[in-house]
Short mmCIF file of N, CA and C in Angstrom, two decimals:
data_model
loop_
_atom_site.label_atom_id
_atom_site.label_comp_id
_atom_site.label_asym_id
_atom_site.label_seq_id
_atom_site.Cartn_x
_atom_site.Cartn_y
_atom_site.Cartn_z
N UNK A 1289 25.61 15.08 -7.38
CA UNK A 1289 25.82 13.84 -8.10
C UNK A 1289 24.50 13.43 -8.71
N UNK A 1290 24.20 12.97 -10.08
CA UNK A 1290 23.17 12.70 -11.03
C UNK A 1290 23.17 11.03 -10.77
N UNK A 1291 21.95 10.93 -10.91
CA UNK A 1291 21.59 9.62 -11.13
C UNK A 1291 21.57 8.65 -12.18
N UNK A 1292 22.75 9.04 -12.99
CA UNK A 1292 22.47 8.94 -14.69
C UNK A 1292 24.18 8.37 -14.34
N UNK A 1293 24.47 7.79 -13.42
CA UNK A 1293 25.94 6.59 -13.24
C UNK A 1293 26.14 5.52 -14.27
N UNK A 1294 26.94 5.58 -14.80
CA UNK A 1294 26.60 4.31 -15.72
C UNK A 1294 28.12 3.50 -15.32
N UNK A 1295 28.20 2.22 -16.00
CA UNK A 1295 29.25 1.38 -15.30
C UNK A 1295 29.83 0.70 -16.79
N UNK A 1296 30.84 0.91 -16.98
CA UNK A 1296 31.91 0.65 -18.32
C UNK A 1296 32.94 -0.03 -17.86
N UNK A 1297 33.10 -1.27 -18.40
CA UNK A 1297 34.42 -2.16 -17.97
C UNK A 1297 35.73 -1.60 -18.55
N UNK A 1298 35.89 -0.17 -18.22
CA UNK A 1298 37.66 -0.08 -18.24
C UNK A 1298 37.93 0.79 -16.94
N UNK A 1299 39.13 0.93 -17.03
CA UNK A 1299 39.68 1.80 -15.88
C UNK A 1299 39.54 2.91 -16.25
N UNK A 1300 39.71 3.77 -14.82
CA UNK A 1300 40.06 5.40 -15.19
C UNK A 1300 39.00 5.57 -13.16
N UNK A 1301 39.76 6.99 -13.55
CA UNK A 1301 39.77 7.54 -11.70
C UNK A 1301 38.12 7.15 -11.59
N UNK A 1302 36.61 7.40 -12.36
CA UNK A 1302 35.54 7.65 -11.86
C UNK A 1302 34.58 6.53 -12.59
N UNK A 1303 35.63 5.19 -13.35
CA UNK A 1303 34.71 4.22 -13.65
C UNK A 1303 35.32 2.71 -13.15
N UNK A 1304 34.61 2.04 -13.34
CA UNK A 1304 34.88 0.84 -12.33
C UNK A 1304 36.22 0.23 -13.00
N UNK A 1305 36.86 -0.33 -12.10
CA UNK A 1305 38.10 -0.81 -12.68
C UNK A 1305 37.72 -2.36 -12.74
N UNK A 1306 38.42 -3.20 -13.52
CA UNK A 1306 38.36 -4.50 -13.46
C UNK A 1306 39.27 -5.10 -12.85
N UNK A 1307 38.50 -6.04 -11.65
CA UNK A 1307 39.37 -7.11 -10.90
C UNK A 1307 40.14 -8.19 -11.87
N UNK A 1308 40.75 -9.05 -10.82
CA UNK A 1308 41.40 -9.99 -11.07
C UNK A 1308 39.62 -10.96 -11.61
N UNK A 1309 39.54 -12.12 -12.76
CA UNK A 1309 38.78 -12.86 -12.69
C UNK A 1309 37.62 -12.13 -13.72
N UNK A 1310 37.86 -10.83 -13.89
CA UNK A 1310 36.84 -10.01 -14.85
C UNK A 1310 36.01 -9.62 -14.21
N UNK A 1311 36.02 -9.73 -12.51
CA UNK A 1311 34.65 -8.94 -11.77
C UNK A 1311 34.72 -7.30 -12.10
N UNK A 1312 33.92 -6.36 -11.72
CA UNK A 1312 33.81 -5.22 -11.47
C UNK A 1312 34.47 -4.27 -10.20
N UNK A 1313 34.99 -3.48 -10.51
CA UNK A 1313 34.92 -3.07 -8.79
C UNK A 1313 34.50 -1.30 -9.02
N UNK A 1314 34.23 -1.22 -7.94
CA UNK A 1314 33.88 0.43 -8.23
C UNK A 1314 34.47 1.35 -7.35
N UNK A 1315 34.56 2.35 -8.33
CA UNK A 1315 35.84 3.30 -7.23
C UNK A 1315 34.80 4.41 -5.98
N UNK A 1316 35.26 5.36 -4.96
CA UNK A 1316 34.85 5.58 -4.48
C UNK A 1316 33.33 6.45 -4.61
N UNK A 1317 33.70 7.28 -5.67
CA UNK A 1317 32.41 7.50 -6.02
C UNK A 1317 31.23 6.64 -6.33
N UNK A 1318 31.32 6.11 -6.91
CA UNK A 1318 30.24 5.11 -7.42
C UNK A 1318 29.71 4.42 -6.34
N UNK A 1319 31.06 4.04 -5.25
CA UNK A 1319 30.17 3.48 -3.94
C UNK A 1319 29.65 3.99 -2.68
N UNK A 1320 29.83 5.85 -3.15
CA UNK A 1320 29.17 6.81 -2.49
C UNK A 1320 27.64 6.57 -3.10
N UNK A 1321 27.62 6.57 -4.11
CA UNK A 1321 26.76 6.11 -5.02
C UNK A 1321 25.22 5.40 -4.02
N UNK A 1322 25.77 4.46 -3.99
CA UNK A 1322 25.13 2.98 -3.63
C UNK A 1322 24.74 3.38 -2.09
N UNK A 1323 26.04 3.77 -1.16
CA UNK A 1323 26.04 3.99 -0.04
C UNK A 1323 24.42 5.52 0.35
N UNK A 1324 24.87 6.31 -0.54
CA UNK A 1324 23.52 7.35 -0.28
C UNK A 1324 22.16 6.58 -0.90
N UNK A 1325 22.18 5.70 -2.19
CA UNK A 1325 20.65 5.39 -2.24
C UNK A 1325 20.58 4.47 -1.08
N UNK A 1326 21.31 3.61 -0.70
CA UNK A 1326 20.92 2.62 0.11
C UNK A 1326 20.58 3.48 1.80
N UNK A 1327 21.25 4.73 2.44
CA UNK A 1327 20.38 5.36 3.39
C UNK A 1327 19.38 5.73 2.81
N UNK A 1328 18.95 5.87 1.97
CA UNK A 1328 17.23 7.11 1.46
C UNK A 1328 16.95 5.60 1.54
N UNK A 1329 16.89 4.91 0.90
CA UNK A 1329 15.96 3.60 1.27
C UNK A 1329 15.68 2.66 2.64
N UNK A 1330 16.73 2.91 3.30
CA UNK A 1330 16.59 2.23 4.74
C UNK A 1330 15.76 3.34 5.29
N UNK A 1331 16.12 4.79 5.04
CA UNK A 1331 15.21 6.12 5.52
C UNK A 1331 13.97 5.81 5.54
N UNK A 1332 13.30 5.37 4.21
CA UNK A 1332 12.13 5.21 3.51
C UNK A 1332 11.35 4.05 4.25
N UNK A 1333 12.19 3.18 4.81
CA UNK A 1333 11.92 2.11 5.36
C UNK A 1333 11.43 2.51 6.70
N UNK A 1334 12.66 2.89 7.19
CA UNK A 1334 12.09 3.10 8.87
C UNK A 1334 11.04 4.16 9.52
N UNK A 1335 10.88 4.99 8.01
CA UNK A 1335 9.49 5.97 8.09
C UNK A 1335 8.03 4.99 7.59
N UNK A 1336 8.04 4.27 7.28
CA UNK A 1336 7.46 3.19 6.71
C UNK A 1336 6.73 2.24 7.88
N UNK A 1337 8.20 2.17 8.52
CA UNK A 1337 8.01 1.52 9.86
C UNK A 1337 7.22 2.12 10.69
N UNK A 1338 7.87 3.38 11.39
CA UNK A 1338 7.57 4.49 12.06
C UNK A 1338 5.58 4.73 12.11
N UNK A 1339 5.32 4.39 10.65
CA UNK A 1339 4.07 5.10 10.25
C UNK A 1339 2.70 3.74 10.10
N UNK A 1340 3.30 2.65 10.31
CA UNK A 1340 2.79 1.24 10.50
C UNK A 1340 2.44 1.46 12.04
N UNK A 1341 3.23 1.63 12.55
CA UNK A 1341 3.18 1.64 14.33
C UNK A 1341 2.06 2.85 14.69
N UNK A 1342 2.30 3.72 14.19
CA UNK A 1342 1.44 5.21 14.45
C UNK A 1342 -0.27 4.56 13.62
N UNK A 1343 -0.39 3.68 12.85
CA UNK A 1343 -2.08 3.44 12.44
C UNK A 1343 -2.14 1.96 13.33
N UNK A 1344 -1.60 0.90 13.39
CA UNK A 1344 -1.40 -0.10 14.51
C UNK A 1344 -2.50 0.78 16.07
N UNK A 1345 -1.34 1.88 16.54
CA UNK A 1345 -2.18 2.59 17.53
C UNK A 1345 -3.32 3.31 16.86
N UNK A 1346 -3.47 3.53 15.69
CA UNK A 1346 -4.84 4.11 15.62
C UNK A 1346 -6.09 3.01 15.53
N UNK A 1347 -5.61 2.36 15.17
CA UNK A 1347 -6.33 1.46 15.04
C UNK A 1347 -6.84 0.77 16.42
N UNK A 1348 -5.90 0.80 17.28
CA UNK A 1348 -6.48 0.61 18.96
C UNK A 1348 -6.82 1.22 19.61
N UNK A 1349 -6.92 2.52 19.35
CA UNK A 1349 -8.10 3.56 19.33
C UNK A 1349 -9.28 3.37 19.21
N UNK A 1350 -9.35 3.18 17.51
CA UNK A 1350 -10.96 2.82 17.00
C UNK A 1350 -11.29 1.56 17.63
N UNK A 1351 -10.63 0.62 18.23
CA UNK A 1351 -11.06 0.10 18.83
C UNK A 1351 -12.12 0.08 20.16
N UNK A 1352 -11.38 0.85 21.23
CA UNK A 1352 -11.61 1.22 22.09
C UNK A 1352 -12.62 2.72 22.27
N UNK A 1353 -12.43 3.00 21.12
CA UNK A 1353 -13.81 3.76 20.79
C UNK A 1353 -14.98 2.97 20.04
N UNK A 1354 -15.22 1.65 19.92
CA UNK A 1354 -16.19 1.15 19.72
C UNK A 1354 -16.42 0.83 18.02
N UNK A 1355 -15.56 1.53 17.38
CA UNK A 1355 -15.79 1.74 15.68
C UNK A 1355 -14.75 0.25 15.05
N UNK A 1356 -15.01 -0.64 15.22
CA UNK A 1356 -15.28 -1.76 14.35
C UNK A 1356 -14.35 -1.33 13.18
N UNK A 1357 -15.11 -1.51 12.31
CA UNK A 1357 -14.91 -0.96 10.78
C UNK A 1357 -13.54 -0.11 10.62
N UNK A 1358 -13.28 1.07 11.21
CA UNK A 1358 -12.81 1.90 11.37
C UNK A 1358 -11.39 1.40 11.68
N UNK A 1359 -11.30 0.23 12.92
CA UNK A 1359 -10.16 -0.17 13.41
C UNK A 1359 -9.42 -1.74 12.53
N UNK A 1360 -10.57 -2.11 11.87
CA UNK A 1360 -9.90 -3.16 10.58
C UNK A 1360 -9.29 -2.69 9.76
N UNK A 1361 -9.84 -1.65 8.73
CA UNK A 1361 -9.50 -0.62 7.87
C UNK A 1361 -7.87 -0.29 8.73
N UNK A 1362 -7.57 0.39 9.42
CA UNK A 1362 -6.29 1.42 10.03
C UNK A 1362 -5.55 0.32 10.13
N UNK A 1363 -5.89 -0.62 11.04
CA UNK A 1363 -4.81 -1.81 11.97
C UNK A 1363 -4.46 -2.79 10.69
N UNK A 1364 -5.13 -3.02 9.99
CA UNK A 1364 -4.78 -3.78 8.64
C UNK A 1364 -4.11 -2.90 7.84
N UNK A 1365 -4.04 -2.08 7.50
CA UNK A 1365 -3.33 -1.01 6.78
C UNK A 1365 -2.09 -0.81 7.43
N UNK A 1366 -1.83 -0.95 8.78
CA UNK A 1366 -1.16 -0.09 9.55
C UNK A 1366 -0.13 -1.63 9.68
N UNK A 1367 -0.12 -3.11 9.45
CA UNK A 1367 0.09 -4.35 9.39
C UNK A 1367 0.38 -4.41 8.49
N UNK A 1368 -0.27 -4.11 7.11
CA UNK A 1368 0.48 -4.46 5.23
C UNK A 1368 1.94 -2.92 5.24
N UNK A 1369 1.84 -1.96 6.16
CA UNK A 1369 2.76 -0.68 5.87
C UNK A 1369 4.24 -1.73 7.11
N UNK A 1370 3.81 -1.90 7.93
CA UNK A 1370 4.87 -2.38 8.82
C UNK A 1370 5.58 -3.93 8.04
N UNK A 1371 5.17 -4.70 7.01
CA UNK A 1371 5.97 -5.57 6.19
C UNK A 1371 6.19 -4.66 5.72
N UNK A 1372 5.71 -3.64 4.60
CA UNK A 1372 6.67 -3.15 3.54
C UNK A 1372 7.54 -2.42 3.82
N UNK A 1373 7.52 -1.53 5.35
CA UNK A 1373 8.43 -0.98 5.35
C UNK A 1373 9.88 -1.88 5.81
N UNK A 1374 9.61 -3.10 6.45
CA UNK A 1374 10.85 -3.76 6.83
C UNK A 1374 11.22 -4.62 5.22
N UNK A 1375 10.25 -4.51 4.28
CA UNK A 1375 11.40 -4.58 2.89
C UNK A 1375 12.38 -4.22 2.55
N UNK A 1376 11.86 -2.29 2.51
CA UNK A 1376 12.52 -1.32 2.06
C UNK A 1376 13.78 -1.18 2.95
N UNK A 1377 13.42 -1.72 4.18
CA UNK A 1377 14.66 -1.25 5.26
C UNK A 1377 15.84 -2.55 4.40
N UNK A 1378 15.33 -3.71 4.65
CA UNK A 1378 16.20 -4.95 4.01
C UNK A 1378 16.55 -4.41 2.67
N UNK A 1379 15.95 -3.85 1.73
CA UNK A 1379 16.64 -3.61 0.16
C UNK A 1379 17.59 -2.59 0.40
N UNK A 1380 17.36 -1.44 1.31
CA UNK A 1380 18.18 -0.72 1.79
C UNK A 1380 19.45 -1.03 2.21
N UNK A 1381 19.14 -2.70 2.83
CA UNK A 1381 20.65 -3.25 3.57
C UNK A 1381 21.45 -3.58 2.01
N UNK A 1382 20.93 -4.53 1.68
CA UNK A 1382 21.85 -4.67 0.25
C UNK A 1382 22.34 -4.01 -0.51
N UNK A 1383 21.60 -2.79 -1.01
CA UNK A 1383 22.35 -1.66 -1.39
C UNK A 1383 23.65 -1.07 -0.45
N UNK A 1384 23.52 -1.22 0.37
CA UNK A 1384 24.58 -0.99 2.13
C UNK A 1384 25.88 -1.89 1.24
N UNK A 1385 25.19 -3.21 1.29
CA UNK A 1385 26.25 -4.18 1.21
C UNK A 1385 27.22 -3.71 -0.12
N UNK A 1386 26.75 -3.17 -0.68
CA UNK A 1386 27.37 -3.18 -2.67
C UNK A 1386 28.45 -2.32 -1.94
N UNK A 1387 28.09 -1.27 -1.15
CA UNK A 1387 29.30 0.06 -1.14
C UNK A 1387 30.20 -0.39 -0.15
N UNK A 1388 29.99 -1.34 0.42
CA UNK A 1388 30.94 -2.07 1.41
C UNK A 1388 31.85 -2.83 1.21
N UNK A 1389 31.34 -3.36 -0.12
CA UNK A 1389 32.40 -4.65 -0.14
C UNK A 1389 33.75 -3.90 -1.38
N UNK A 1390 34.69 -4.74 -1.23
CA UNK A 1390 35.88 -3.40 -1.92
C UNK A 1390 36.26 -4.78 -3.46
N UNK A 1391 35.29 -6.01 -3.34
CA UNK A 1391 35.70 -6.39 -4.89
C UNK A 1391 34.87 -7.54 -5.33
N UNK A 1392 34.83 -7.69 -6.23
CA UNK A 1392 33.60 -8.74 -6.62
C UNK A 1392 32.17 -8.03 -6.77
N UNK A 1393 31.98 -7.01 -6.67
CA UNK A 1393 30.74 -6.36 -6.36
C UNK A 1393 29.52 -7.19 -7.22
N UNK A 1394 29.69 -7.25 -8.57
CA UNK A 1394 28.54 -7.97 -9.21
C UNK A 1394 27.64 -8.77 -8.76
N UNK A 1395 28.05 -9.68 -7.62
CA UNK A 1395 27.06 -10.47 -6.90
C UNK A 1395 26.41 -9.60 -6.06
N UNK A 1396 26.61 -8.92 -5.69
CA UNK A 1396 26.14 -7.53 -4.50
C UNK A 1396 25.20 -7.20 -5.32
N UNK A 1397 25.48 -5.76 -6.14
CA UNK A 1397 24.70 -5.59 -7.05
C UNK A 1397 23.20 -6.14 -7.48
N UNK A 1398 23.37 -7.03 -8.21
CA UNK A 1398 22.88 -8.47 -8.56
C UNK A 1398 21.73 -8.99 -7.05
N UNK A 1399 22.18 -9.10 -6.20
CA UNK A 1399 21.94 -9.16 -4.99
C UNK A 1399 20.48 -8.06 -4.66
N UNK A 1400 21.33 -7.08 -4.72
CA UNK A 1400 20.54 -5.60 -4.27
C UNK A 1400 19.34 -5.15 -5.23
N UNK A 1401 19.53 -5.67 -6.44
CA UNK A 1401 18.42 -5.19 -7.33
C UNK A 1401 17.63 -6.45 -7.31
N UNK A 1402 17.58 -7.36 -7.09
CA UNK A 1402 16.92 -8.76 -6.58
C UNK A 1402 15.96 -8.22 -5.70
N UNK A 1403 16.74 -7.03 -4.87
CA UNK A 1403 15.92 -7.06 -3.13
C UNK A 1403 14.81 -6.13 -3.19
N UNK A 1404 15.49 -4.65 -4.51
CA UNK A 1404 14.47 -3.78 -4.54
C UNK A 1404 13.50 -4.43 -5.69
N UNK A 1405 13.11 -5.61 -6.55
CA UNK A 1405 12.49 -5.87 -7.33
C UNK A 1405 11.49 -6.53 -6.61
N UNK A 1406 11.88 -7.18 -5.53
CA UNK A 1406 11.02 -7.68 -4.47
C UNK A 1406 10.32 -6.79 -3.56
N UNK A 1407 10.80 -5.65 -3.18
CA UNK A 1407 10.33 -4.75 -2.38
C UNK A 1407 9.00 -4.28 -3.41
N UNK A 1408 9.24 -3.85 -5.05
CA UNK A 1408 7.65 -3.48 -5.44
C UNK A 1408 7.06 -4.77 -5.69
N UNK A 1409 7.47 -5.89 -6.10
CA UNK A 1409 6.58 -7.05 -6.43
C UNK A 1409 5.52 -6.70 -5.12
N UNK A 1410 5.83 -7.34 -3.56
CA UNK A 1410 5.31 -6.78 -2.40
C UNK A 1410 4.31 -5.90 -2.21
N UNK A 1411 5.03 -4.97 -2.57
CA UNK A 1411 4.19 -3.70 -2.85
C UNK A 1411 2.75 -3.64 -3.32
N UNK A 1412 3.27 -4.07 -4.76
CA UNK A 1412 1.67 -4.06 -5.53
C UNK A 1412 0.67 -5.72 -4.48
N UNK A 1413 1.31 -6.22 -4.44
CA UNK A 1413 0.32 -7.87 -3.46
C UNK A 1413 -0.43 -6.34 -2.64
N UNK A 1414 0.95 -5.97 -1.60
CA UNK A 1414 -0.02 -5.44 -0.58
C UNK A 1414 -1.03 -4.69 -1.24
N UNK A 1415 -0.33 -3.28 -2.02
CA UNK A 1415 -1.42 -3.08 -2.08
C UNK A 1415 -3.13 -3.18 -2.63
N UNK A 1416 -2.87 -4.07 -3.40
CA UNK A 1416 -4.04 -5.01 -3.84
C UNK A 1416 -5.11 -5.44 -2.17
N UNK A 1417 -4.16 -6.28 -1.32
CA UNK A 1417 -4.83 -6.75 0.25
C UNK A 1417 -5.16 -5.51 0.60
N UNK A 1418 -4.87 -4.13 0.85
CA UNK A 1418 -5.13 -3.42 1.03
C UNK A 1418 -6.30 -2.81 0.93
N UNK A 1419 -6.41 -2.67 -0.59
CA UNK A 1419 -7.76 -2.16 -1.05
C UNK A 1419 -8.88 -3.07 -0.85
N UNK A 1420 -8.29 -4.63 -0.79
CA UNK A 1420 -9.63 -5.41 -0.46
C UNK A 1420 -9.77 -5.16 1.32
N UNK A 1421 -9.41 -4.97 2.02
CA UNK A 1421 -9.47 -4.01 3.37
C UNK A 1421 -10.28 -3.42 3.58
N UNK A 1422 -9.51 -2.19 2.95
CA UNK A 1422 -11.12 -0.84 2.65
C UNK A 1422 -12.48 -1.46 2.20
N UNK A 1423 -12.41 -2.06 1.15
CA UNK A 1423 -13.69 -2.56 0.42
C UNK A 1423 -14.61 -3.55 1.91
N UNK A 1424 -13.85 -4.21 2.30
CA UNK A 1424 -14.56 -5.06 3.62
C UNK A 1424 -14.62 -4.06 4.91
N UNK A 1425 -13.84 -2.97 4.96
CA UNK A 1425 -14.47 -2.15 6.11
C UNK A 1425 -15.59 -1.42 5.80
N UNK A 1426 -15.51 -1.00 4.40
CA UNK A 1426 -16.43 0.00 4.00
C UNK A 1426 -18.13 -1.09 4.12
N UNK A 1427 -18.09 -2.17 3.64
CA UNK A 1427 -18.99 -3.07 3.89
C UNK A 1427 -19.69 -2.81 5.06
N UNK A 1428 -18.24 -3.69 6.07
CA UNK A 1428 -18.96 -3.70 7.40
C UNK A 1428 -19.13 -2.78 7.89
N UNK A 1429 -18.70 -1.67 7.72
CA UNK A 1429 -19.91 0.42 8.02
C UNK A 1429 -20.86 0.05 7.34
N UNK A 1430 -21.66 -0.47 6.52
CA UNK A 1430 -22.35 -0.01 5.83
C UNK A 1430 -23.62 -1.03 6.37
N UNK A 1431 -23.58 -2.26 6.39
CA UNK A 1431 -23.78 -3.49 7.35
C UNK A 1431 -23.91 -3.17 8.99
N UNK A 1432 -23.21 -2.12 9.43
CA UNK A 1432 -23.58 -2.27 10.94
C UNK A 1432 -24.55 -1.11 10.73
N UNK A 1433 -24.41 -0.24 9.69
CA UNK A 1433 -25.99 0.75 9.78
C UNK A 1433 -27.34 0.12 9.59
N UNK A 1434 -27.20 -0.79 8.76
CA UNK A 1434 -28.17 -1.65 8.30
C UNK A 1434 -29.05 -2.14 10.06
N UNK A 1435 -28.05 -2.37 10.91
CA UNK A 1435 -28.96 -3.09 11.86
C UNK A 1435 -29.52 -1.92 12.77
N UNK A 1436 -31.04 -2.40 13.23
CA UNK A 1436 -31.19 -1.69 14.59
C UNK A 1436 -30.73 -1.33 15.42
#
């Protein structure tokens, strides 16, 4: 199945039929559709997650190994990845929701691309905080050589 779905207000077996009221509805394909991007995105999410938790502990590592710098940098990184990935998991849900519901979908929809437009808005913030991260760990390495 191509990613090149497009959505035409008439009937027929593989395009959306029109409800009562002029909503949309979409036939099973289409909400196979929705249903597979919306797992790759909850996927995306909970590896997201998964990989927040895994620098979190690295970061309490560098702690406990004494490296400062080292453990702001990871544990802050490892803190901006654990929000974004519970975005992606949430934009993931809404996309969930579109292939679930059997009429009215447009608010879904509508809904779901709301959630992933928010997931990169997010994105770019974090990663902006991010890089100012690095820039203040790389500092304070550079600052704790400085001293005796």
């Amino acid at each position: 199945m191509g990613d090149d779905l497009t959505v035409q207000p008439t009937q027929g077996p593989s395009q959306p039929m029109v409800a009562a009221g002029g909503e949309y509805s979409f036939d099973e394909i289409q909400k196979n559709f929705f249903a597979e991007s919306a797992g790759t995105m909850r996927f995306a999410g909970m590896a997201a997650l998964a990989f927040g938790v895994l620098q979190l502990i690295g970061g309490t590592v560098c702690i406990l190994a004494g490296t400062l710098p080292g453990a702001i940098c990871i544990g802050f990184s490892g803190f901006l990845t654990l929000i974004l990935g519970t975005s992606i998991r949430n934009a993931g849900n809404s996309l969930r929701a579109v292939a679930l519901r059997s009429d009215g979908q447009i608010p879904s929809v509508l809904s779901a691309i709301s959630d992933v437009r928010r997931v990169f808005r997010l994105q770019a913030v974090l990663f902006i905080l991010g890089s100012l991260g690095i820039i203040l760990s790389v500092l304070l390495a550079y600052l704790a050589q400085l001293r005796p």
